[in-house]
Coordinates of C-alpha atoms in Angstrom, one line a residue:
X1 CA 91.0 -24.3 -16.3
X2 CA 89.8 -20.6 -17.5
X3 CA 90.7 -18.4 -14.9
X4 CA 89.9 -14.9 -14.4
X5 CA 91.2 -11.6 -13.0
X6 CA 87.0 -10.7 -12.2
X7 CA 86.2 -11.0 -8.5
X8 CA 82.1 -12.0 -8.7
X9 CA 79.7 -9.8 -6.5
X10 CA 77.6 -11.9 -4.7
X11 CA 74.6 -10.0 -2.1
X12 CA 71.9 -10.9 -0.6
X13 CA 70.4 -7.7 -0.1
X14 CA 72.1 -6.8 3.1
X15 CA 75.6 -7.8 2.6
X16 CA 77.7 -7.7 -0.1
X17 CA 80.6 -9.3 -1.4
X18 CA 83.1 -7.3 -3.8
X19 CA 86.7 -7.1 -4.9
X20 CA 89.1 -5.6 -2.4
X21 CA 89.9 -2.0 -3.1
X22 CA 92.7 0.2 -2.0
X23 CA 90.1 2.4 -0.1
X24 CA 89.7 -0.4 2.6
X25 CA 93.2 0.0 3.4
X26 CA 92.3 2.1 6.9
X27 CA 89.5 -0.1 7.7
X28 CA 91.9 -2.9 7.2
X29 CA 94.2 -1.8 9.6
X30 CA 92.1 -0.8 12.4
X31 CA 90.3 -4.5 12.2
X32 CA 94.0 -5.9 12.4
X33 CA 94.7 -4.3 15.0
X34 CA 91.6 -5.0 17.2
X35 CA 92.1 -7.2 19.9
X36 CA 89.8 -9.5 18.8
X37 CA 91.5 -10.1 15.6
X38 CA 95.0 -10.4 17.7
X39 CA 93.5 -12.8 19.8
X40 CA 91.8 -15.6 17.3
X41 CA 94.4 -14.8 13.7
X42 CA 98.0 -14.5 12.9
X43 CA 97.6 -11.4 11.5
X44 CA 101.6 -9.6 11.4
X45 CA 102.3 -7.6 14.3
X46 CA 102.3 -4.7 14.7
X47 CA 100.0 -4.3 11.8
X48 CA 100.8 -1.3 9.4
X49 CA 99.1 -0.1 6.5
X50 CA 101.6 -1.3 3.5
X51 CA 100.3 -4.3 5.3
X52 CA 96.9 -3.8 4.6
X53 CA 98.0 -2.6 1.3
X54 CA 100.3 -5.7 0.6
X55 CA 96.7 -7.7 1.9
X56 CA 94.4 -6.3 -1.1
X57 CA 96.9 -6.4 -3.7
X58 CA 97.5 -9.6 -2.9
X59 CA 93.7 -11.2 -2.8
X60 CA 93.1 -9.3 -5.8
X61 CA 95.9 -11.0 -8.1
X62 CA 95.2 -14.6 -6.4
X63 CA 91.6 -14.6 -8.7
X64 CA 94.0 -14.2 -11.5
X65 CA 96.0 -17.9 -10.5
X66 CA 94.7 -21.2 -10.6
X67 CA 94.2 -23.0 -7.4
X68 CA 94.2 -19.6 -5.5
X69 CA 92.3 -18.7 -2.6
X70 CA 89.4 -16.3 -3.6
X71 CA 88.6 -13.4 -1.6
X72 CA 85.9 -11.3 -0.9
X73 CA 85.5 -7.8 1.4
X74 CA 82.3 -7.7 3.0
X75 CA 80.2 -5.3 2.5
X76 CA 77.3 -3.7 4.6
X77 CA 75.4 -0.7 5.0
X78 CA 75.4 1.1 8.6
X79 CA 72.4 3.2 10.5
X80 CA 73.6 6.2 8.4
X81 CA 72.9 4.9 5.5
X82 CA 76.6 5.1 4.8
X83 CA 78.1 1.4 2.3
X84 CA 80.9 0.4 5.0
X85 CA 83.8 -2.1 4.8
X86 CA 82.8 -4.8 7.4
X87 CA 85.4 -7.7 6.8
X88 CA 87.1 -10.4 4.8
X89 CA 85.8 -13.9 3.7
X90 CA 88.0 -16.2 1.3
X91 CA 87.7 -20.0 -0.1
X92 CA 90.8 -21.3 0.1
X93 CA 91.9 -24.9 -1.7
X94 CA 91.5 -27.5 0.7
X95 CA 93.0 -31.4 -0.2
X96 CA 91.6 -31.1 -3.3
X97 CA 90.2 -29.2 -5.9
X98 CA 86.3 -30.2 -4.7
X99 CA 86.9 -29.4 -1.3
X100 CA 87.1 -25.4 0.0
X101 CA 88.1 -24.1 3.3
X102 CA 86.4 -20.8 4.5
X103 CA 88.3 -18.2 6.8
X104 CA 86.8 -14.7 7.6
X105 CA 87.1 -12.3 9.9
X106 CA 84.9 -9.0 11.0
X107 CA 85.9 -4.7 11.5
X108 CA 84.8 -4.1 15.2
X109 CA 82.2 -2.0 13.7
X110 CA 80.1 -4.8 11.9
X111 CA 80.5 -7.8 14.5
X112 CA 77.0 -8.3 16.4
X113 CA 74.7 -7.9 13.2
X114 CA 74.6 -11.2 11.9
X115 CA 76.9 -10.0 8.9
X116 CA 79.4 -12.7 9.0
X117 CA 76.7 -15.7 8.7
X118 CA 75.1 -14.2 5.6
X119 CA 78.3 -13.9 4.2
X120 CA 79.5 -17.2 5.0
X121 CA 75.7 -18.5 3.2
X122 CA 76.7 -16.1 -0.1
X123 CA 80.4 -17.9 -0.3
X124 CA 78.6 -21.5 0.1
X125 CA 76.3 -21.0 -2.7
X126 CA 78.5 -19.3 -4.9
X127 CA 81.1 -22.4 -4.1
X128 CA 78.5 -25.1 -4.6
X129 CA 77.5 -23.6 -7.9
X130 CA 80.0 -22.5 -9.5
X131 CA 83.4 -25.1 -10.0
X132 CA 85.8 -22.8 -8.1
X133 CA 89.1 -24.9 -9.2
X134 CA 87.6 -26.2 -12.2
X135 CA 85.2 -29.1 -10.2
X136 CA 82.5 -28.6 -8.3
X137 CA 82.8 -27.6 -5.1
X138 CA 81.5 -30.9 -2.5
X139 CA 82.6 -29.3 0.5
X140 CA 83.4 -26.9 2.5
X141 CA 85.3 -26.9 5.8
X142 CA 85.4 -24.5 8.8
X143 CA 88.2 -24.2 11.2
X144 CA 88.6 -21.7 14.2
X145 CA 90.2 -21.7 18.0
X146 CA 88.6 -23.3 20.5
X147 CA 87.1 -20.2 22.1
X148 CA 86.5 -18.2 19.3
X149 CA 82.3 -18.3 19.8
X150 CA 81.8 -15.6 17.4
X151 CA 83.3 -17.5 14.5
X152 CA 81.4 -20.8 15.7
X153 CA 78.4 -19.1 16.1
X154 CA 78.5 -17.6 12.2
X155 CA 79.1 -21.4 11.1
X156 CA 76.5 -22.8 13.2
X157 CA 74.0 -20.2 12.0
X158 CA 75.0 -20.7 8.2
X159 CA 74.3 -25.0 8.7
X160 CA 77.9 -26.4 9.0
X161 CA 77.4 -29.5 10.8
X162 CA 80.3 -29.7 13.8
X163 CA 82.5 -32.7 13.8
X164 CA 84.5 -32.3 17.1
X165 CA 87.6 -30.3 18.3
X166 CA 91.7 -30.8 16.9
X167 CA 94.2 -30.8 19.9
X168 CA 97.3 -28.8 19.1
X169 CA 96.1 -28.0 15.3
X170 CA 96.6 -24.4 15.3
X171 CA 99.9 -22.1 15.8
X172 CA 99.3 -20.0 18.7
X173 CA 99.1 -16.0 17.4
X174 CA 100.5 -14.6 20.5
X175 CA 103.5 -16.7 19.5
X176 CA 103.3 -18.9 22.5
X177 CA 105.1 -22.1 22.1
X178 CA 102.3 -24.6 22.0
X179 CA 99.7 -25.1 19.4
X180 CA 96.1 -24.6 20.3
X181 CA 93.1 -26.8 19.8
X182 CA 91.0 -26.0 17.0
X183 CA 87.0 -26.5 16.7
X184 CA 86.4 -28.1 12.9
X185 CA 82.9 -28.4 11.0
X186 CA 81.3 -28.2 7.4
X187 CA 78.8 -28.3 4.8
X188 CA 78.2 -29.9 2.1
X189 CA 75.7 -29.2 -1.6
X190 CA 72.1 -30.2 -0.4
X191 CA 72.3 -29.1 3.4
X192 CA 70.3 -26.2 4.4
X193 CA 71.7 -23.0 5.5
X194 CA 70.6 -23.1 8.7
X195 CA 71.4 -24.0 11.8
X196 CA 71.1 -28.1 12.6
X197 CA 71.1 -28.1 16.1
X198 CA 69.6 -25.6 18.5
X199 CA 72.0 -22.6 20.4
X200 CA 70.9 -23.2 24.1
X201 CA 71.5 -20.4 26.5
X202 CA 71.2 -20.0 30.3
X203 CA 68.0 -17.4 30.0
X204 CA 68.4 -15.7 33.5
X205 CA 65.2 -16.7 36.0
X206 CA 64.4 -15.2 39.6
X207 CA 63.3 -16.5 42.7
X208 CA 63.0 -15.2 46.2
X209 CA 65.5 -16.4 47.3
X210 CA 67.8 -17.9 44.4
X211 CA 68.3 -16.6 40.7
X212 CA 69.3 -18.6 38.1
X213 CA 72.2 -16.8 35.5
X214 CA 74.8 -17.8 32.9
X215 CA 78.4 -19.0 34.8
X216 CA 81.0 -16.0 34.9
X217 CA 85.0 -16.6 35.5
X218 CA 84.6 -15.0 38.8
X219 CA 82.6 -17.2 40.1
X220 CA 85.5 -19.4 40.9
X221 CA 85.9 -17.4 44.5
X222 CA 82.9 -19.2 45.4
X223 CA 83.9 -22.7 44.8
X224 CA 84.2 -25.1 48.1
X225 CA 85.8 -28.3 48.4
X226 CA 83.1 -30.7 48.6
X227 CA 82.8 -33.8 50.8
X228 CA 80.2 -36.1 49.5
X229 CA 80.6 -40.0 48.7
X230 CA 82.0 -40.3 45.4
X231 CA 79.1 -42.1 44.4
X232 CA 76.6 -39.4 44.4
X233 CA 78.0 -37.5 41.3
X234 CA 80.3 -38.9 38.7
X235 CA 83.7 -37.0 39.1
X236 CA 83.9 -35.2 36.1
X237 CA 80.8 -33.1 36.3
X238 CA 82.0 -31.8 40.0
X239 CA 82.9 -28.4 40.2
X240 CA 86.4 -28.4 41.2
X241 CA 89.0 -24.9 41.7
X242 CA 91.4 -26.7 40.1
X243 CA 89.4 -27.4 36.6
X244 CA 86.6 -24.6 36.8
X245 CA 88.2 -22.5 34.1
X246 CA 87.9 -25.9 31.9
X247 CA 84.8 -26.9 33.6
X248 CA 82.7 -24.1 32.3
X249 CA 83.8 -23.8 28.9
X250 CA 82.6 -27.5 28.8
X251 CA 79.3 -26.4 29.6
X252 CA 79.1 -23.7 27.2
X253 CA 79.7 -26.4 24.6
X254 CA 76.9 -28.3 25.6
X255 CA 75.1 -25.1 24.9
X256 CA 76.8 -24.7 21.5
X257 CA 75.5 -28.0 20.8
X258 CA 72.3 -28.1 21.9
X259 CA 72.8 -31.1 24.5
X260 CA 72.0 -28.6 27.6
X261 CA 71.6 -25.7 29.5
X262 CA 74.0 -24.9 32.5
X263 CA 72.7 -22.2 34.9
X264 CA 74.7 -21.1 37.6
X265 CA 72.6 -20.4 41.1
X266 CA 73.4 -17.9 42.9
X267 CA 72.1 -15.3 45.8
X268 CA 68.9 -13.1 44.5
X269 CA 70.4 -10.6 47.0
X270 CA 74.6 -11.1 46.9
X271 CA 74.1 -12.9 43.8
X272 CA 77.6 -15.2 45.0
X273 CA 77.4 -18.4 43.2
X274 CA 75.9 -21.3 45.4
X275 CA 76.0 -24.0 43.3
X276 CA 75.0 -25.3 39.5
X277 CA 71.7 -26.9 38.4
X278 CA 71.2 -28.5 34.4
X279 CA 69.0 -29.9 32.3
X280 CA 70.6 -31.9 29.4
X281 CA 70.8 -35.0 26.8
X282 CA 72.5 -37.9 27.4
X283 CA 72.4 -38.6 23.6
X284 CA 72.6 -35.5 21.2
X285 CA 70.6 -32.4 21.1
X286 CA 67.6 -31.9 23.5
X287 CA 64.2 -32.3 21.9
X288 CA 61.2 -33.6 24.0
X289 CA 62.8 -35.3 27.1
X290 CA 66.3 -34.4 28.9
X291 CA 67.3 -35.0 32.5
X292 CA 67.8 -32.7 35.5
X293 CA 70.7 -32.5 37.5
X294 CA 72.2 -29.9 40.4
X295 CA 74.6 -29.6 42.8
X296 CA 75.2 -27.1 45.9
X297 CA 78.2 -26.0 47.5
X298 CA 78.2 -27.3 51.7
X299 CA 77.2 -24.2 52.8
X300 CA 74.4 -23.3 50.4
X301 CA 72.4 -26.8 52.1
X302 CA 69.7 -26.3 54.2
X303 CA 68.3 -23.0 53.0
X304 CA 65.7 -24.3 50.2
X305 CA 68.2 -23.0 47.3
X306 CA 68.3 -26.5 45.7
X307 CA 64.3 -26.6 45.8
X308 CA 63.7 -23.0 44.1
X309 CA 66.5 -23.6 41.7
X310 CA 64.9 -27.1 40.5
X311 CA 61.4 -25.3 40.3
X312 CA 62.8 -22.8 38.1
X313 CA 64.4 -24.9 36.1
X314 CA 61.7 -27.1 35.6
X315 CA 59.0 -24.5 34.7
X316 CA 61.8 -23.3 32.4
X317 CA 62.1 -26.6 30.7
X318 CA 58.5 -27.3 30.5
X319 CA 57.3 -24.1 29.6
X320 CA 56.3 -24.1 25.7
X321 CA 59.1 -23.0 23.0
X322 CA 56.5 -20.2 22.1
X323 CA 57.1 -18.7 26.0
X324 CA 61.1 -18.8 25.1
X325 CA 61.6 -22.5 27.5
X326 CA 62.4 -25.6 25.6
X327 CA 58.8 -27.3 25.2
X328 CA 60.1 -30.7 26.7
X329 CA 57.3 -33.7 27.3
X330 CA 59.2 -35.2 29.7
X331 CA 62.2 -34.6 32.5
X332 CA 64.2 -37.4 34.2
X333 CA 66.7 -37.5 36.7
X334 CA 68.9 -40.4 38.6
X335 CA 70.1 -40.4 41.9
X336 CA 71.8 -42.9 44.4
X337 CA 68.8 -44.0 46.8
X338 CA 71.0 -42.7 49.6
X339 CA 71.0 -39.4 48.6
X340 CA 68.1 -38.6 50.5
X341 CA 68.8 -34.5 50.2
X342 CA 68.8 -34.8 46.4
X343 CA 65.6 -37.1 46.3
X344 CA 63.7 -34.6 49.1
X345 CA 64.4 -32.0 46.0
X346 CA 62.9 -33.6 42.9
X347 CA 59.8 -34.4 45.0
X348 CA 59.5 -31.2 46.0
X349 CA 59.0 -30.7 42.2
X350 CA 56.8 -33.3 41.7
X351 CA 59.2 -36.0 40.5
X352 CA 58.5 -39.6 40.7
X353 CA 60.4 -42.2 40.9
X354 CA 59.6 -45.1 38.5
X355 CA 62.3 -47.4 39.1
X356 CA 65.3 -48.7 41.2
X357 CA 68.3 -50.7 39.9
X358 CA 69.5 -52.6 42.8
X359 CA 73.6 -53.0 43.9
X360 CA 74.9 -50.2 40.8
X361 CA 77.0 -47.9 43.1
X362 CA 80.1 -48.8 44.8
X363 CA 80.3 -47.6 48.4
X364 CA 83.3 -46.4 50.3
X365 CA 82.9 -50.1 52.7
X366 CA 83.2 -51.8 49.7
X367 CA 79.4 -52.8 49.8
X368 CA 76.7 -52.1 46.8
X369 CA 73.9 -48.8 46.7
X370 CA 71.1 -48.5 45.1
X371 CA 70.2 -46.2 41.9
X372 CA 67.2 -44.7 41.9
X373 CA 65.0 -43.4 38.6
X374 CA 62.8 -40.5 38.7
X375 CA 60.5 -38.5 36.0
X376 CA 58.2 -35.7 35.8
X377 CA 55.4 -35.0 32.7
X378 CA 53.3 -31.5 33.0
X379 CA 50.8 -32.0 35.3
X380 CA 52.2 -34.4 37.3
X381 CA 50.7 -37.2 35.3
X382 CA 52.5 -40.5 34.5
X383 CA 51.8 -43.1 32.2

């Protein structure tokens, strides 16, 4: 294998890669010692600069080994006009010699440009064409924290396809004695570098009396315990106290992966949280037809809330991709035929039901309830 002391340049035009250089040292350190970089990396703590020297002396002789990890600073120019250090990206060996595994991280300073996805694109070309370990490169793997949605989001936006999350795969960099979960995905010669699937987002809508927002932490003082027949609303999608924390990350993965959007509904005036309404795919991403679903805290009944927050979503899921919804042709939504509240709301948005599947839910007497199928095309037209 020829192997060479020359780190590569590789730029697009807005970023570039180059060789570490003793000048990054300060830059080095402050990123370190961000509290981002704490958080998601096991960076040593506290973080000093013959760290940071120790760091670029050390990426800079690994292009001189074989089977090395190959490391890049990142490069970019800020609104000065002034060539900045913005970050790290290396390849590192993965099980074998045609397989790569990408790690990066981002100075305070550059994160929120889109930097770290056109870096990520410049380390997969140069990876799939050039035979890094002295094969060609066949894939390349991404790992980070579950939780670590900047790092997910620069994959997602550079095409690595996501295959699912690791429990306990990760040492924790607090030092805490359990290992953390770990989100995994990659890419592989031949797949663009893109993003596959789209990045949902809970675009904020108003009504008169409701508005529809993303979920926040804090809305957990709003939570009530609710009291309606199990049979209503399959257990895990009820929003519990107890599991709220868990219960909204969940959602924002749907986002992530493009299977649905999660608002939460709260008061247009004390904007407290009054319940959750979704539109979502039972089988992948969303593309032309998803279902509705919603659910209100006991005392946010009675006051039209579920009504507006239905017509919002609706209009939001109809409304053409051009006008920032999601374009759908179709919306579909099931309920138990008992549920008469739930069933006044999607006519009240011009749902119709199309069919009924007879003894499906199990009642608290023991007896059999009735499931009821609804759907909605723009204009109120059915086939």
């Amino acid at each position: 294998m020829t192997v060479t002391t020359t780190v590569p340049t590789l730029t697009d035009g807005v970023v570039t890669l180059r060789a570490h250089s003793l000048d990054d040292a300060d830059a080095i350190v402050d990123q370190s010692r961000d509290p981002e970089s704490l958080r998601w990396t096991t960076v040593p703590r506290p973080y000093t600069r013959e760290h940071a020297v120790g760091f670029i002396e050390g990426n800079l002789a690994a292009w001189g080994e074989a089977g090395a990890k190959r490391s890049w600073a990142i490069e970019w120019t800020d609104d000065g006009g002034d060539a900045r250090y913005g970050g790290t990206i290396d390849l590192r060996p993965g099980a074998a010699a045609s397989v790569g595994e990408l790690g990066f991280g981002l100075h305070p300073d550059a994160r929120g440009r889109g930097l770290m996805s056109r870096a990520v694109r410049l380390v997969v070309r140069h990876a799939f064409a050039t035979p890094v370990w002295g094969v060609p490169v066949r894939r390349v793997h991404w790992r980070a924290i579950v939780g670590n949605w900047g790092s997910r989001r620069a994959a997602w936006a550079a095409g690595f396809t996501f295959h699912g999350t690791l429990p306990g795969s990760h040492p924790d960099p607090d030092g805490g004695p359990d290992a953390l979960d770990t989100w995994m995905g990659s890419i592989t010669p031949g797949d663009p570098l893109s993003p596959q699937t789209p990045w949902l987002a809970a675009t904020p809508a108003e009504g008169e009396r409701v508005r529809l927002r993303p979920w926040r932490i804090e809305d957990i003082d709003a939570v009530e315990v609710r009291n309606d027949p199990e049979h209503w609303m399959p257990s895990r999608s009820i929003i519990r106290r107890e599991n709220f924390a868990t219960w909204v990350h969940n959602r924002q993965e749907r986002m992530a992966e493009g299977t649905g959007i999660d608002w939460c509904v709260a008061d247009v005036e004390s904007d407290r949280a009054l319940g959750g309404i979704t539109v979502f795919s039972r089988g992948g991403p969303i593309t032309d037809v998803a279902e509705l679903g919603y659910q209100f805290f006991p005392s946010a009944r009675g006051r039209g809330a579920a009504k507006e927050a239905a017509r919002l979503a609706v209009a939001h899921a109809l409304a053409p991709t051009s006008e920032g919804g999601l374009g759908l042709r179709r919306l579909v939504a099931e309920t138990a035929a008992d549920n008469e509240a739930s069933n006044a709301v999607l006519r009240s948005v011009g749902f119709v039901e199309f069919g009924r599947e007879h003894a499906v839910d199990r009642l608290a007497d023991g007896g059999w309830g009735d499931g009821l199928y609804w759907e909605l095309l723009p204009g109120g037209t059915t086939p």
